[in-house]
Each structure stands twice: as structure tokens, then as C-alpha cells.
Short mmCIF file of C-alpha atoms in Angstrom, two decimals:
data_model
loop_
_atom_site.label_atom_id
_atom_site.label_comp_id
_atom_site.label_asym_id
_atom_site.label_seq_id
_atom_site.Cartn_x
_atom_site.Cartn_y
_atom_site.Cartn_z
CA MET G 1244 -50.69 7.58 -49.83
CA PRO G 1245 -48.89 4.92 -47.73
CA ASP G 1246 -45.10 4.63 -47.77
CA PRO G 1247 -43.60 1.92 -49.94
CA PRO G 1248 -42.97 -1.27 -47.89
CA GLU G 1249 -39.22 -1.05 -48.39
CA LEU G 1250 -39.15 2.22 -46.41
CA HIS G 1251 -40.09 0.25 -43.28
CA ASP G 1252 -38.08 -2.89 -43.93
CA TRP G 1253 -36.04 -3.08 -40.74
CA LYS G 1254 -35.33 -6.80 -41.03
CA PRO G 1255 -32.01 -6.61 -42.97
CA LEU G 1256 -30.75 -3.84 -40.72
CA ILE G 1257 -31.57 -5.75 -37.54
CA GLU G 1258 -30.12 -8.96 -38.96
CA ASP G 1259 -26.90 -7.12 -39.84
CA LEU G 1260 -26.73 -5.63 -36.34
CA ASP G 1261 -27.32 -9.03 -34.74
CA ALA G 1262 -24.64 -10.61 -36.90
CA ARG G 1263 -22.13 -7.92 -35.93
CA ARG G 1264 -22.94 -8.36 -32.25
CA GLN G 1265 -22.61 -12.13 -32.46
CA ARG G 1266 -19.29 -11.82 -34.23
CA ALA G 1267 -18.02 -9.53 -31.45
CA LEU G 1268 -19.28 -11.88 -28.72
CA ALA G 1269 -17.41 -14.75 -30.39
CA MET G 1270 -14.14 -13.04 -29.41
CA GLY G 1271 -11.19 -14.36 -31.45
CA GLY G 1272 -13.22 -17.19 -32.94
CA PRO G 1273 -13.74 -20.84 -31.96
CA ASP G 1274 -10.18 -22.00 -32.69
CA LEU G 1275 -8.51 -19.33 -30.56
CA VAL G 1276 -11.10 -19.72 -27.82
CA ALA G 1277 -10.34 -23.46 -27.78
CA ARG G 1278 -6.62 -22.69 -27.56
CA GLN G 1279 -7.33 -20.35 -24.62
CA ARG G 1280 -9.05 -23.20 -22.82
CA SER G 1281 -6.19 -25.58 -23.65
CA LEU G 1282 -3.86 -23.21 -21.78
CA GLY G 1283 -6.02 -23.56 -18.68
CA LYS G 1284 -7.55 -20.10 -19.12
CA LEU G 1285 -11.16 -18.99 -19.37
CA PRO G 1286 -12.35 -16.88 -22.31
CA VAL G 1287 -12.76 -13.26 -21.30
CA ARG G 1288 -16.55 -13.26 -21.35
CA GLU G 1289 -16.73 -16.28 -19.07
CA ARG G 1290 -14.45 -14.42 -16.68
CA LEU G 1291 -16.98 -11.61 -16.56
CA ASP G 1292 -19.75 -14.12 -15.83
CA GLN G 1293 -17.71 -15.48 -12.91
CA LEU G 1294 -16.84 -12.05 -11.51
CA LEU G 1295 -20.06 -10.05 -11.81
CA ASP G 1296 -23.59 -10.39 -10.50
CA PRO G 1297 -25.73 -12.20 -13.13
CA GLY G 1298 -27.19 -9.92 -15.78
CA SER G 1299 -25.55 -6.78 -14.40
CA PHE G 1300 -22.90 -6.12 -17.09
CA VAL G 1301 -23.42 -3.12 -19.38
CA GLU G 1302 -20.80 -3.24 -22.11
CA TYR G 1303 -19.15 -0.20 -23.71
CA GLY G 1304 -17.65 -0.52 -27.17
CA LEU G 1305 -18.83 -4.03 -28.05
CA LEU G 1306 -18.68 -3.23 -31.77
CA ALA G 1307 -15.20 -1.72 -31.65
CA ASP G 1308 -12.52 -2.87 -34.11
CA SER G 1309 -8.87 -1.94 -34.51
CA MET G 1310 -9.72 0.57 -37.28
CA ASP G 1311 -6.12 0.13 -38.41
CA PRO G 1312 -6.00 -0.38 -42.21
CA GLY G 1313 -2.80 -2.39 -42.01
CA LEU G 1314 -4.12 -4.71 -39.33
CA GLN G 1315 -7.49 -5.03 -41.02
CA GLU G 1316 -5.73 -6.13 -44.17
CA THR G 1317 -3.40 -8.63 -42.49
CA ARG G 1318 -5.41 -9.73 -39.43
CA GLY G 1319 -8.97 -8.93 -40.36
CA TYR G 1320 -11.60 -8.18 -37.74
CA LEU G 1321 -10.39 -7.76 -34.14
CA ALA G 1322 -13.38 -8.26 -31.84
CA ALA G 1323 -13.82 -5.33 -29.40
CA ASP G 1324 -10.21 -4.51 -30.33
CA GLY G 1325 -9.12 -7.12 -27.80
CA MET G 1326 -10.44 -5.32 -24.71
CA VAL G 1327 -13.89 -5.82 -23.19
CA ALA G 1328 -15.03 -2.83 -21.16
CA GLY G 1329 -18.11 -1.94 -19.19
CA ILE G 1330 -19.81 -1.49 -15.84
CA GLY G 1331 -21.33 -4.30 -13.81
CA GLN G 1332 -22.15 -5.06 -10.22
CA ILE G 1333 -20.47 -7.05 -7.45
CA ASP G 1334 -22.77 -7.74 -4.51
CA GLY G 1335 -25.12 -5.12 -5.87
CA ARG G 1336 -22.48 -2.38 -6.05
CA ARG G 1337 -21.24 -0.90 -9.32
CA VAL G 1338 -17.74 -1.59 -10.60
CA ALA G 1339 -15.98 -0.75 -13.88
CA ILE G 1340 -14.25 -3.52 -15.83
CA CYS G 1341 -11.36 -3.49 -18.31
CA ALA G 1342 -10.75 -7.08 -19.45
CA TYR G 1343 -8.10 -7.93 -22.05
CA ASP G 1344 -8.99 -10.73 -24.47
CA PHE G 1345 -5.98 -12.92 -25.28
CA THR G 1346 -7.85 -14.59 -28.15
CA VAL G 1347 -7.68 -11.28 -30.05
CA LEU G 1348 -4.09 -10.55 -31.07
CA ALA G 1349 -2.83 -11.81 -27.69
CA GLY G 1350 -4.84 -9.15 -25.86
CA SER G 1351 -2.39 -6.51 -27.06
CA MET G 1352 -3.11 -2.86 -26.32
CA GLY G 1353 -4.48 -1.22 -29.47
CA ALA G 1354 -5.49 2.40 -30.02
CA VAL G 1355 -9.24 1.72 -29.99
CA GLY G 1356 -9.02 -0.65 -27.02
CA GLU G 1357 -7.06 1.96 -25.07
CA HIS G 1358 -9.64 4.58 -26.01
CA LYS G 1359 -12.16 2.30 -24.31
CA THR G 1360 -10.00 1.98 -21.18
CA ALA G 1361 -9.70 5.77 -21.11
CA ARG G 1362 -13.49 5.96 -21.29
CA MET G 1363 -13.72 3.61 -18.30
CA ARG G 1364 -11.23 5.65 -16.29
CA GLU G 1365 -13.20 8.78 -17.07
CA LEU G 1366 -16.44 7.14 -15.89
CA VAL G 1367 -14.74 5.72 -12.79
CA LEU G 1368 -13.58 9.18 -11.74
CA ARG G 1369 -16.92 10.78 -12.60
CA GLN G 1370 -19.04 8.16 -10.84
CA ARG G 1371 -16.51 7.32 -8.07
CA ILE G 1372 -16.71 3.55 -8.47
CA PRO G 1373 -13.99 0.84 -8.21
CA ILE G 1374 -12.17 -0.40 -11.29
CA VAL G 1375 -11.12 -4.01 -11.90
CA TRP G 1376 -8.58 -4.97 -14.55
CA LEU G 1377 -8.63 -8.56 -15.84
CA LEU G 1378 -5.15 -8.86 -17.30
CA ASP G 1379 -4.15 -11.37 -19.96
CA SER G 1380 -2.18 -9.36 -22.49
CA GLY G 1381 0.96 -9.31 -24.52
CA GLY G 1382 1.41 -5.60 -23.79
CA ALA G 1383 1.61 -2.77 -26.29
CA ARG G 1384 0.66 -3.53 -29.89
CA ILE G 1385 4.11 -3.06 -31.38
CA GLN G 1386 2.76 -2.94 -34.94
CA ALA G 1387 0.97 0.31 -34.14
CA THR G 1388 3.39 1.97 -31.69
CA SER G 1389 6.87 1.33 -33.05
CA GLY G 1390 7.27 4.86 -34.45
CA SER G 1391 7.69 8.22 -32.79
CA THR G 1392 3.95 8.67 -32.35
CA PHE G 1393 4.76 6.82 -29.12
CA ALA G 1394 5.58 10.30 -27.81
CA GLY G 1395 1.89 10.80 -27.04
CA ALA G 1396 1.43 7.51 -25.15
CA GLY G 1397 1.26 6.78 -21.44
CA ALA G 1398 -1.85 8.56 -20.16
CA LEU G 1399 -3.12 5.27 -18.73
CA PHE G 1400 -0.55 5.16 -15.93
CA ARG G 1401 -0.80 8.85 -15.06
CA GLU G 1402 -4.57 8.49 -14.77
CA GLN G 1403 -4.16 5.40 -12.59
CA VAL G 1404 -2.12 7.54 -10.23
CA THR G 1405 -4.93 10.11 -10.24
CA LEU G 1406 -7.38 7.35 -9.26
CA SER G 1407 -5.11 6.01 -6.51
CA GLY G 1408 -6.69 6.48 -3.10
CA VAL G 1409 -9.88 7.83 -4.71
CA VAL G 1410 -11.43 4.51 -5.80
CA PRO G 1411 -10.28 0.92 -5.19
CA GLN G 1412 -8.20 -0.48 -8.07
CA VAL G 1413 -7.80 -4.23 -8.57
CA ALA G 1414 -5.59 -5.97 -11.13
CA ALA G 1415 -6.36 -9.69 -11.44
CA MET G 1416 -3.46 -11.43 -13.20
CA LEU G 1417 -4.99 -14.12 -15.41
CA GLY G 1418 -2.25 -14.61 -17.99
CA HIS G 1419 1.15 -13.36 -19.10
CA CYS G 1420 1.50 -9.57 -18.99
CA ALA G 1421 4.55 -7.67 -20.14
CA ALA G 1422 5.70 -4.08 -20.46
CA GLY G 1423 2.69 -1.73 -20.33
CA THR G 1424 0.30 -4.25 -18.86
CA ALA G 1425 2.81 -4.95 -16.08
CA TYR G 1426 2.61 -1.35 -14.86
CA ILE G 1427 -1.18 -1.60 -14.50
CA PRO G 1428 -0.88 -4.01 -11.52
CA ALA G 1429 2.10 -2.11 -10.15
CA LEU G 1430 -0.19 0.90 -9.70
CA ALA G 1431 -3.21 -1.08 -8.46
CA ASP G 1432 -4.19 -1.72 -4.83
CA PHE G 1433 -4.74 -5.48 -4.98
CA ILE G 1434 -3.01 -8.02 -7.23
CA PRO G 1435 -3.98 -11.71 -7.13
CA MET G 1436 -2.13 -14.12 -9.46
CA VAL G 1437 -3.00 -17.58 -10.78
CA LYS G 1438 -0.27 -20.14 -10.14
CA GLY G 1439 1.44 -21.50 -13.24
CA ILE G 1440 -0.62 -19.32 -15.59
CA SER G 1441 -0.11 -15.64 -14.85
CA SER G 1442 3.10 -13.63 -14.91
CA MET G 1443 4.24 -10.03 -15.19
CA ALA G 1444 7.51 -8.49 -16.24
CA LEU G 1445 8.71 -5.21 -17.74
CA GLY G 1446 10.15 -7.17 -20.65
CA GLY G 1447 8.78 -10.37 -22.14
CA ARG G 1448 11.11 -13.34 -22.54
CA HIS G 1449 11.83 -12.61 -26.22
CA LEU G 1450 12.81 -9.01 -25.45
CA VAL G 1451 14.91 -10.13 -22.48
CA LYS G 1452 16.77 -12.65 -24.61
CA ALA G 1453 17.39 -10.07 -27.33
CA ALA G 1454 18.53 -7.41 -24.84
CA THR G 1455 20.53 -9.48 -22.34
CA GLY G 1456 20.99 -12.94 -23.81
CA GLU G 1457 19.19 -14.46 -20.83
CA ASP G 1458 16.99 -17.37 -21.86
CA VAL G 1459 14.28 -17.58 -19.24
CA SER G 1460 10.63 -18.58 -19.18
CA GLU G 1461 7.83 -16.17 -18.31
CA GLU G 1462 7.16 -18.17 -15.16
CA GLU G 1463 10.80 -18.09 -14.02
CA MET G 1464 11.10 -14.38 -14.66
CA GLY G 1465 7.80 -13.10 -13.30
CA GLY G 1466 5.45 -15.89 -12.26
CA SER G 1467 3.28 -15.93 -9.17
CA ASP G 1468 6.01 -17.55 -7.06
CA VAL G 1469 8.42 -14.72 -7.90
CA HIS G 1470 6.00 -11.91 -7.22
CA THR G 1471 4.23 -13.27 -4.12
CA ARG G 1472 7.34 -14.58 -2.35
CA ILE G 1473 10.40 -12.68 -3.61
CA SER G 1474 9.54 -9.29 -5.12
CA GLY G 1475 6.38 -8.61 -3.11
CA VAL G 1476 4.66 -6.99 -6.10
CA ALA G 1477 1.62 -9.30 -5.95
CA ASP G 1478 -0.65 -9.98 -2.99
CA LEU G 1479 -1.99 -13.53 -3.30
CA GLU G 1480 -1.28 -16.70 -5.27
CA VAL G 1481 -4.26 -18.92 -6.13
CA GLU G 1482 -4.67 -22.23 -7.93
CA THR G 1483 -7.48 -21.35 -10.38
CA GLU G 1484 -9.03 -18.42 -12.19
CA GLU G 1485 -12.33 -19.12 -10.49
CA GLU G 1486 -10.68 -18.73 -7.08
CA CYS G 1487 -8.94 -15.56 -8.25
CA LEU G 1488 -12.21 -13.94 -9.31
CA ARG G 1489 -13.90 -14.99 -6.06
CA LEU G 1490 -11.10 -13.29 -4.15
CA VAL G 1491 -11.65 -10.07 -6.11
CA ARG G 1492 -15.29 -10.07 -5.04
CA ARG G 1493 -14.34 -10.78 -1.44
CA TYR G 1494 -11.61 -8.12 -1.37
CA LEU G 1495 -14.00 -5.43 -2.55
CA SER G 1496 -16.48 -6.39 0.18
CA PHE G 1497 -14.18 -4.69 2.72
CA PHE G 1498 -14.01 -1.42 0.76
CA PRO G 1499 -16.28 1.54 0.13
CA ALA G 1500 -16.94 2.51 -3.49
CA ASN G 1501 -14.71 5.56 -3.05
CA ASN G 1502 -12.79 7.59 -0.51
CA THR G 1503 -15.78 9.75 0.51
CA GLU G 1504 -17.83 6.79 1.76
CA ARG G 1505 -17.55 4.56 4.81
CA PRO G 1506 -16.56 0.89 4.46
CA PRO G 1507 -19.60 -1.41 4.25
CA VAL G 1508 -20.65 -2.93 7.58
CA ALA G 1509 -21.82 -6.55 7.41
CA ALA G 1510 -24.39 -8.28 9.58
CA ALA G 1511 -22.60 -9.68 12.64
CA GLY G 1512 -23.62 -12.89 14.34
CA ASP G 1513 -20.41 -13.21 16.35
CA PRO G 1514 -20.88 -11.44 19.74
CA ALA G 1515 -18.57 -8.47 20.26
CA ASP G 1516 -17.91 -9.54 23.85
CA ARG G 1517 -17.09 -13.17 23.01
CA ARG G 1518 -14.21 -14.37 25.18
CA CYS G 1519 -11.25 -15.98 23.43
CA GLU G 1520 -9.91 -18.33 26.07
CA ASP G 1521 -8.06 -20.38 23.45
CA LEU G 1522 -5.46 -17.56 23.47
CA TYR G 1523 -4.16 -18.93 26.77
CA ASP G 1524 -3.01 -22.04 24.90
CA ILE G 1525 -1.84 -20.23 21.76
CA VAL G 1526 0.43 -17.58 23.30
CA PRO G 1527 3.17 -18.59 25.77
CA THR G 1528 3.81 -16.27 28.71
CA ALA G 1529 7.59 -16.57 28.11
CA ALA G 1530 8.61 -13.67 25.85
CA ARG G 1531 11.12 -15.72 23.86
CA ARG G 1532 8.77 -18.56 22.98
CA ALA G 1533 7.39 -18.39 19.43
CA TYR G 1534 3.78 -18.95 18.34
CA ASP G 1535 1.66 -18.37 15.26
CA MET G 1536 0.01 -14.93 15.32
CA GLU G 1537 -2.42 -16.02 12.58
CA ARG G 1538 -4.05 -18.32 15.14
CA VAL G 1539 -4.53 -15.30 17.40
CA ILE G 1540 -6.11 -13.33 14.57
CA ARG G 1541 -8.52 -16.10 13.63
CA SER G 1542 -9.52 -16.40 17.28
CA ILE G 1543 -10.45 -12.73 17.74
CA VAL G 1544 -12.05 -11.70 14.42
CA ASP G 1545 -15.67 -12.24 13.37
CA ASP G 1546 -16.32 -15.94 12.73
CA GLY G 1547 -12.60 -16.61 12.32
CA GLU G 1548 -12.71 -15.17 8.77
CA TRP G 1549 -9.50 -13.53 7.65
CA PHE G 1550 -8.30 -12.06 4.32
CA PRO G 1551 -4.47 -11.93 4.31
CA MET G 1552 -2.47 -9.53 2.14
CA LYS G 1553 1.00 -10.58 0.94
CA PRO G 1554 1.12 -13.59 3.34
CA ALA G 1555 4.06 -15.24 1.56
CA TRP G 1556 6.29 -12.13 1.45
CA ALA G 1557 7.95 -10.45 4.44
CA ARG G 1558 6.34 -13.05 6.66
CA ASN G 1559 7.67 -11.51 9.90
CA VAL G 1560 4.77 -9.04 9.76
CA ILE G 1561 1.15 -9.95 9.01
CA THR G 1562 -1.28 -7.69 7.16
CA GLY G 1563 -4.85 -8.32 6.09
CA PHE G 1564 -8.55 -7.60 6.50
CA ALA G 1565 -11.16 -8.93 8.89
CA ARG G 1566 -14.27 -7.70 10.67
CA PHE G 1567 -15.03 -6.88 14.28
CA GLY G 1568 -18.75 -6.69 14.99
CA GLY G 1569 -19.30 -6.46 11.24
CA GLN G 1570 -16.97 -3.45 10.90
CA PRO G 1571 -14.12 -3.95 8.39
CA ALA G 1572 -10.64 -3.41 9.83
CA GLY G 1573 -7.09 -3.71 8.61
CA ILE G 1574 -4.80 -5.73 10.87
CA VAL G 1575 -1.05 -5.20 11.22
CA ALA G 1576 0.48 -7.85 13.45
CA SER G 1577 3.90 -9.13 14.47
CA GLN G 1578 4.66 -12.74 13.55
CA PRO G 1579 6.87 -14.21 16.31
CA LYS G 1580 7.41 -17.49 14.47
CA VAL G 1581 9.35 -15.71 11.67
CA LEU G 1582 12.55 -13.91 12.74
CA GLY G 1583 10.98 -13.60 16.17
CA GLY G 1584 8.74 -10.85 14.77
CA THR G 1585 11.71 -8.53 14.21
CA LEU G 1586 11.08 -5.92 11.51
CA ASP G 1587 13.34 -5.60 8.46
CA VAL G 1588 13.38 -3.76 5.12
CA ASN G 1589 10.65 -5.75 3.39
CA SER G 1590 8.34 -6.02 6.39
CA ALA G 1591 8.51 -2.25 6.91
CA ASP G 1592 7.58 -1.69 3.26
CA LYS G 1593 4.76 -4.23 3.46
CA ALA G 1594 3.26 -2.67 6.59
CA ALA G 1595 3.63 0.91 5.32
CA ARG G 1596 1.85 0.20 2.06
CA PHE G 1597 -0.97 -1.61 3.86
CA VAL G 1598 -1.44 1.25 6.33
CA TRP G 1599 -1.62 3.75 3.46
CA LEU G 1600 -4.20 1.56 1.70
CA CYS G 1601 -6.45 1.34 4.77
CA ASP G 1602 -6.08 5.02 5.58
CA ALA G 1603 -7.00 6.01 2.01
CA PHE G 1604 -10.37 4.28 2.27
CA SER G 1605 -11.28 4.98 5.93
CA ILE G 1606 -10.69 1.41 7.08
CA PRO G 1607 -9.76 1.36 10.80
CA LEU G 1608 -6.45 -0.19 11.81
CA VAL G 1609 -5.81 -2.77 14.52
CA PHE G 1610 -2.22 -3.40 15.62
CA LEU G 1611 -1.17 -6.57 17.46
CA GLN G 1612 2.26 -6.01 18.98
CA ASP G 1613 4.87 -8.61 19.84
CA VAL G 1614 7.87 -6.91 18.31
CA PRO G 1615 11.52 -6.99 19.44
CA GLY G 1616 12.31 -3.97 17.24
CA PHE G 1617 14.16 -3.60 13.95
CA THR G 1618 16.90 -5.85 12.64
CA VAL G 1619 20.35 -4.35 13.17
CA GLY G 1620 23.75 -4.91 11.60
CA SER G 1621 25.85 -3.87 8.63
CA ALA G 1622 23.85 -5.96 6.14
CA VAL G 1623 20.54 -4.21 6.80
CA GLU G 1624 22.19 -0.79 6.99
CA LYS G 1625 23.46 -1.34 3.45
CA GLN G 1626 19.89 -2.23 2.46
CA GLY G 1627 18.65 1.09 3.84
CA ILE G 1628 16.88 -0.11 7.00
CA ILE G 1629 16.72 3.46 8.33
CA ARG G 1630 14.94 4.70 5.23
CA HIS G 1631 12.55 1.75 5.10
CA GLY G 1632 11.80 1.93 8.80
CA ALA G 1633 11.12 5.65 8.41
CA LYS G 1634 8.64 4.78 5.68
CA MET G 1635 6.62 2.71 8.16
CA LEU G 1636 6.91 5.48 10.76
CA PHE G 1637 5.64 7.94 8.17
CA ALA G 1638 2.65 5.80 7.20
CA VAL G 1639 1.52 5.10 10.76
CA SER G 1640 2.03 8.73 11.81
CA GLU G 1641 0.11 10.02 8.81
CA ALA G 1642 -2.89 7.69 9.19
CA THR G 1643 -6.00 9.45 10.51
CA VAL G 1644 -8.36 6.45 10.68
CA PRO G 1645 -9.28 4.95 14.06
CA LYS G 1646 -6.24 3.06 15.39
CA VAL G 1647 -6.49 0.40 18.11
CA THR G 1648 -3.38 -1.24 19.56
CA VAL G 1649 -2.96 -4.40 21.66
CA VAL G 1650 0.47 -4.90 23.22
CA MET G 1651 0.68 -8.65 23.79
CA ARG G 1652 4.28 -9.27 24.78
CA LYS G 1653 7.40 -7.51 23.43
CA ALA G 1654 7.18 -3.85 22.39
CA TYR G 1655 10.76 -2.66 22.15
CA GLY G 1656 12.25 0.55 20.79
CA ALA G 1657 11.20 1.84 17.39
CA GLY G 1658 9.23 -1.38 16.89
CA TYR G 1659 6.78 -0.09 19.51
CA PHE G 1660 6.54 3.24 17.66
CA VAL G 1661 5.89 1.89 14.17
CA MET G 1662 3.37 -0.62 15.50
CA ASN G 1663 1.31 2.34 16.72
CA GLY G 1664 2.42 3.06 20.25
CA THR G 1665 0.65 5.67 22.36
CA ALA G 1666 2.48 8.64 20.82
CA TYR G 1667 1.29 7.69 17.33
CA GLU G 1668 -2.30 8.68 18.02
CA ALA G 1669 -3.39 5.28 19.22
CA ASP G 1670 -7.06 5.92 19.88
CA TYR G 1671 -7.29 2.99 22.27
CA ILE G 1672 -4.23 1.08 23.46
CA VAL G 1673 -4.40 -1.87 25.81
CA ALA G 1674 -1.79 -4.32 27.07
CA TRP G 1675 -1.74 -7.89 28.27
CA PRO G 1676 -0.15 -8.66 31.67
CA THR G 1677 2.79 -10.11 29.69
CA ALA G 1678 3.49 -6.82 27.85
CA GLU G 1679 7.08 -5.55 27.88
CA ILE G 1680 7.20 -1.93 26.70
CA ALA G 1681 10.75 -0.59 26.77
CA VAL G 1682 13.50 1.02 24.73
CA MET G 1683 14.94 -2.48 24.38
CA GLY G 1684 14.66 -5.90 25.99
CA PRO G 1685 16.35 -6.62 29.34
CA ASP G 1686 19.01 -8.80 27.71
CA GLY G 1687 20.03 -5.97 25.41
CA MET G 1688 20.12 -3.54 28.30
CA VAL G 1689 22.47 -5.80 30.20
CA ARG G 1690 24.83 -6.27 27.23
CA ILE G 1691 25.07 -2.50 26.71
CA THR G 1692 24.82 -0.87 30.14
CA MET G 1693 26.44 -3.63 32.21
CA ARG G 1694 29.18 -4.56 29.78
CA LYS G 1695 32.09 -3.67 32.11
CA GLN G 1696 30.51 -5.48 35.06
CA LEU G 1697 29.99 -8.62 32.97
CA GLU G 1698 33.64 -8.60 31.89
CA GLN G 1699 34.58 -9.18 35.52
CA TYR G 1700 33.07 -12.68 35.31
CA PRO G 1701 34.84 -15.54 33.52
CA GLU G 1702 33.42 -16.32 30.09
CA GLY G 1703 31.00 -19.20 30.02
CA GLU G 1704 28.34 -20.33 32.44
CA GLU G 1705 29.30 -17.93 35.23
CA ARG G 1706 29.07 -14.85 32.99
CA ASP G 1707 25.83 -16.10 31.48
CA ALA G 1708 24.32 -16.62 34.92
CA ALA G 1709 25.35 -13.10 35.93
CA ALA G 1710 23.77 -11.69 32.78
CA ILE G 1711 20.50 -13.51 33.51
CA ALA G 1712 20.44 -12.17 37.07
CA MET G 1713 21.09 -8.61 35.88
CA ALA G 1714 18.39 -8.97 33.21
CA GLU G 1715 15.89 -9.97 35.85
CA GLN G 1716 16.64 -6.77 37.74
CA PHE G 1717 16.00 -4.72 34.60
CA ARG G 1718 12.84 -6.71 33.94
CA LYS G 1719 11.32 -5.41 37.18
CA ASN G 1720 11.10 -1.98 35.54
CA ILE G 1721 9.60 -3.43 32.35
CA ASP G 1722 6.10 -3.90 33.66
CA PRO G 1723 2.81 -2.98 31.95
CA TYR G 1724 1.40 -1.84 35.29
CA ILE G 1725 4.05 0.90 35.38
CA ALA G 1726 2.83 2.16 31.98
CA ALA G 1727 -0.76 1.86 33.18
CA GLY G 1728 0.11 3.68 36.40
CA HIS G 1729 1.35 6.61 34.32
CA ALA G 1730 -1.81 6.38 32.12
CA GLN G 1731 0.41 5.70 29.12
CA VAL G 1732 -1.74 2.73 28.15
CA ASP G 1733 -5.51 2.81 28.50
CA ASP G 1734 -6.01 -0.56 30.18
CA ILE G 1735 -4.47 -3.90 31.09
CA ILE G 1736 -6.73 -6.69 29.86
CA ASP G 1737 -7.24 -10.41 30.24
CA PRO G 1738 -6.02 -11.92 26.93
CA ALA G 1739 -9.38 -13.67 26.59
CA ASP G 1740 -11.01 -10.22 26.40
CA THR G 1741 -8.88 -9.07 23.45
CA ARG G 1742 -11.75 -9.25 20.95
CA ALA G 1743 -14.04 -7.34 23.28
CA ALA G 1744 -11.38 -4.65 23.85
CA ILE G 1745 -10.83 -4.17 20.12
CA CYS G 1746 -14.57 -3.91 19.48
CA ARG G 1747 -14.83 -1.33 22.27
CA GLY G 1748 -11.95 0.66 20.83
CA LEU G 1749 -13.45 0.70 17.35
CA ARG G 1750 -16.83 1.68 18.75
CA VAL G 1751 -15.64 4.66 20.78
CA THR G 1752 -13.46 6.02 17.94
CA ALA G 1753 -16.02 5.62 15.14
CA THR G 1754 -16.42 9.39 14.63
CA LYS G 1755 -12.72 10.24 14.77
CA ALA G 1756 -11.78 13.41 12.89
CA VAL G 1757 -8.21 14.71 12.59
CA GLN G 1758 -7.23 18.01 11.00
CA ARG G 1759 -3.61 18.11 9.84
CA PRO G 1760 -1.77 21.32 8.89
CA TRP G 1761 -2.31 22.07 5.19
CA ARG G 1762 0.35 20.73 2.86
CA LYS G 1763 0.50 19.59 -0.73
CA HIS G 1764 1.96 16.28 0.43
CA GLY G 1765 4.66 15.02 2.73
CA VAL G 1766 8.11 14.04 1.48
CA LEU G 1767 8.06 10.27 1.75
CA PRO G 1768 11.28 8.47 2.72
CA VAL G 1769 11.16 6.08 -0.23
#
């Protein structure tokens, strides 16, 4: 006897499922989506379309809701509990996504949404794939966390620390983020911000006004200008969300999926032995004359393509990614046109963090030296210049990736050390004929060692002329051919052959393996 027709009537069930899915995909509804657009921001699902390879996104928890009786009564349905999660692909490689939806209760962090982020972190660690946060959130959902059940909160940040150096972590700032959602970028590896739209702060403006009386806008307190130029928390400022998401894709192209893989090598059409004769016009032979090191970098890297990190902060040192013969490399370079390339507190921090990032993911390091040393004086001592300089020393000493160094002009004192001098396991170190490797510059030597002799000359032109003459005598001992004669540098090169020398250095050190003494971890001078 056949079953009654109603036993196989799937139509209402499928229609109900489709309706639920469509409601979830509608996010906060047409009015709130329209408001999102009016603020110059894309809806969360359009952000995913921009970021990921077409058709690659597999969503987790689409049908999630807040499951909070109080919120369901007062706010109704909260699509995906305000956080879209899943795994997609960027350039054919898998990546996990946690994207907060500001159209759903201001993208606030609810219990179910955070359960979804925990699921993503679990999968990221299990599958060893990068994680990208798209941040546009009001922070913790105060309605649900104002009581003492808060005692069990906070696993998100501890687990981010666990992921650090294991898989790449990116936090794209696409809106205002306060409190909890401000710590997510703080613990990430790469933080781009959208100008005039994104911000981050430990306390939102309403909390700040209540706590301190300060009446300040989100932009003034933690906008992209603050964090890319003053605090150094963020890496890049961009004009649009579309540009921000393109940068995320490009950033990840330099990185392996995890710390057990090698960085991806791209097809290279730029010859490794290409001569860079434009460097003759870019770099003056006179040690005191400034120039723009970014022009040098663009001249020597593959196709002139360069991905700077924190370019607007601590501008006296340059950090960023490029390729040599298709091989990704991290570049740490002096910037003579800012403070003469002298290192200070912020530049030491910037370089140290970048070196740690590259070392964590097996990205070789290239150092371009034109460094007079560290800033001195009572002001920087009060800022802790010794501690910050030691941080850079620590990072460069600890790095076990291939390290190639080019000494272009000045390489004085501890500046030479922290920019990967020979003693810091430089795997290939070359110098230009203009290189000056010494404990300090000849002028400094004169002022210290010849002080009494100088005092015998009248102040003014006569003393200055004597100082110049003495400095020239010292300069005779500051000669790269002396270092080469002692085999303390590997070669003296024609500046036009700088690209070729770097490519050679990276090639011959490709299988570098260093075994350090066992330790739980070093004690960082932070």
C-alpha cells in the first residue's frame, strides 16, 4: 500500500528553509542596509564578494540567531547573530573569515556570534589556514555581558595569541571598533584602515565622555590618521573599502598558509641580474647628502612593485614586502631623508615587529643600511631608547631566516648591529664603495677623541677647519676595502649590481637551517 501523499510533501519544508535562508542573507533588513551604504560602507556580504574568489565561500552558522529571549522580545531576529563566518579562497588558497555585520545590532559581539568565531579559530588551528577579520562592530553586547558572567569571557584574545606566528592573521578595519573589537587588530599581523570611516579605541566616545568628561569624536580619538601616523597600531591607510580588501588579498600573497610552509614563489619576468644604473643618480656619494630610499627599493625589486608596512609611522626606517626573482622578502631599510636615517624609539619598535613577523613565516630578510646609529640625548633616554634598541637587537639576533645585508653608505655603531651586520648571522653581506662601517662617524670621533687638540684652536672657522682635517684622517681608516681585506664583508659591489647581489644571496641561503639552544622563550626587552 503506497504512503499517503502528505508523507512525502517536502514543499512546505523546503519553502520554510528557503525563507529562513533569505531572511539571514538580508542581514539587518533593507532600511539598515541602506543606512550602511549612506555611511559610505559596504554591507558585509558585499565585502565578502570583494575579498574572496567568486563562488568559493562556504558559510558556517548562516541560520544563527541571538537565542537570547530578552533580545528576541525587544529586537526580534538578529541575522547570523551579527557575525558572518566561513571559509573561502583568495587566489585559490583557503582562508577563514569572521566578518561583523553592523546592520545587525551594530555588529556587537553576541554569545552565538562569538561561538561562531570560536569555531573559526578552532578550524584555523586544525587546518592551519590564515584568518581574516572584517571589523565593523560596536564591541561587546553590553545587554548580555553586564553581569558577573563576564568572568568567563575573553577566550578570543588568548586564542589569537595561540594563533600568532602559526597562521597569518589580518584585521581589516572597515568601521568603528571599540573595546573588545579593538584588541582583535592589536593582536593581528596586518591592520589596514579606511580613511574617515574606520576607527579603533579601547573605549568608545560615549564611555570616554562618561569616564573622563572628554568630548571627542571616534575619528579624533582613534581614526586612521591617529593609528597610522601617531600610535603605529595600524599598518596602512586607504581611501576606500574596495582598496582595503584588495590590499588584504595582496598582503596574503607574500605569506604561506602557515608557519610550516614556504612563502609562495611567483613567476618572475624581471631578470635577477638586471643592472640598476639609476642608483647612480638616486644615491649621492657624499655621506651627508639625503635621498629617498624608497626610490632605491623600487629600483631593485621585481618590476618595481613594493608593499610598504607602516609607511607613515616612524618614517626614519622603512619596512615592507617585495620579491626578488619571484621570491618574497621582507625589506628593512634606513631612510636618510627622515632624521638622516637615525634610529629612535618608534623606528626600533617598527623594525623589531617586522623582523619577528617575517621570521615567523620563513620570509627572508633584506637589510639596506645607511644608518648613522641611534638617537642620543636625555630626551630619548627618558623614553627608554636602550630598551627599545635592545628590542630590535633581540629580533634581528633571534631571526633564523635567510638574511642578506647591503651596506650602502653609513653603518655606525649599534645601528650597524641592529641592521644585521656580519656578527648577526648575515648570510651574505656586501658593501658599496661608499660604505662607512665604524663605531661612529669621523666627525664624532674627532669631537670625542680630539677634543683637547681642538680646544687649542680659536672658536669659529679655524677650529672648524681643523676638525674637518682631523676627520679626513680618521676617514682613511673607515674604508670598505679594509673590512673586505679582513673578510668581514663578503664582497664590494658596483651599486648597479645591488639587485643581482641580493638575488645571489637569497639563492645561496635558500636551505638555511639554524638550531638554537632549547628554551621556552627568550625574555624580550619590552
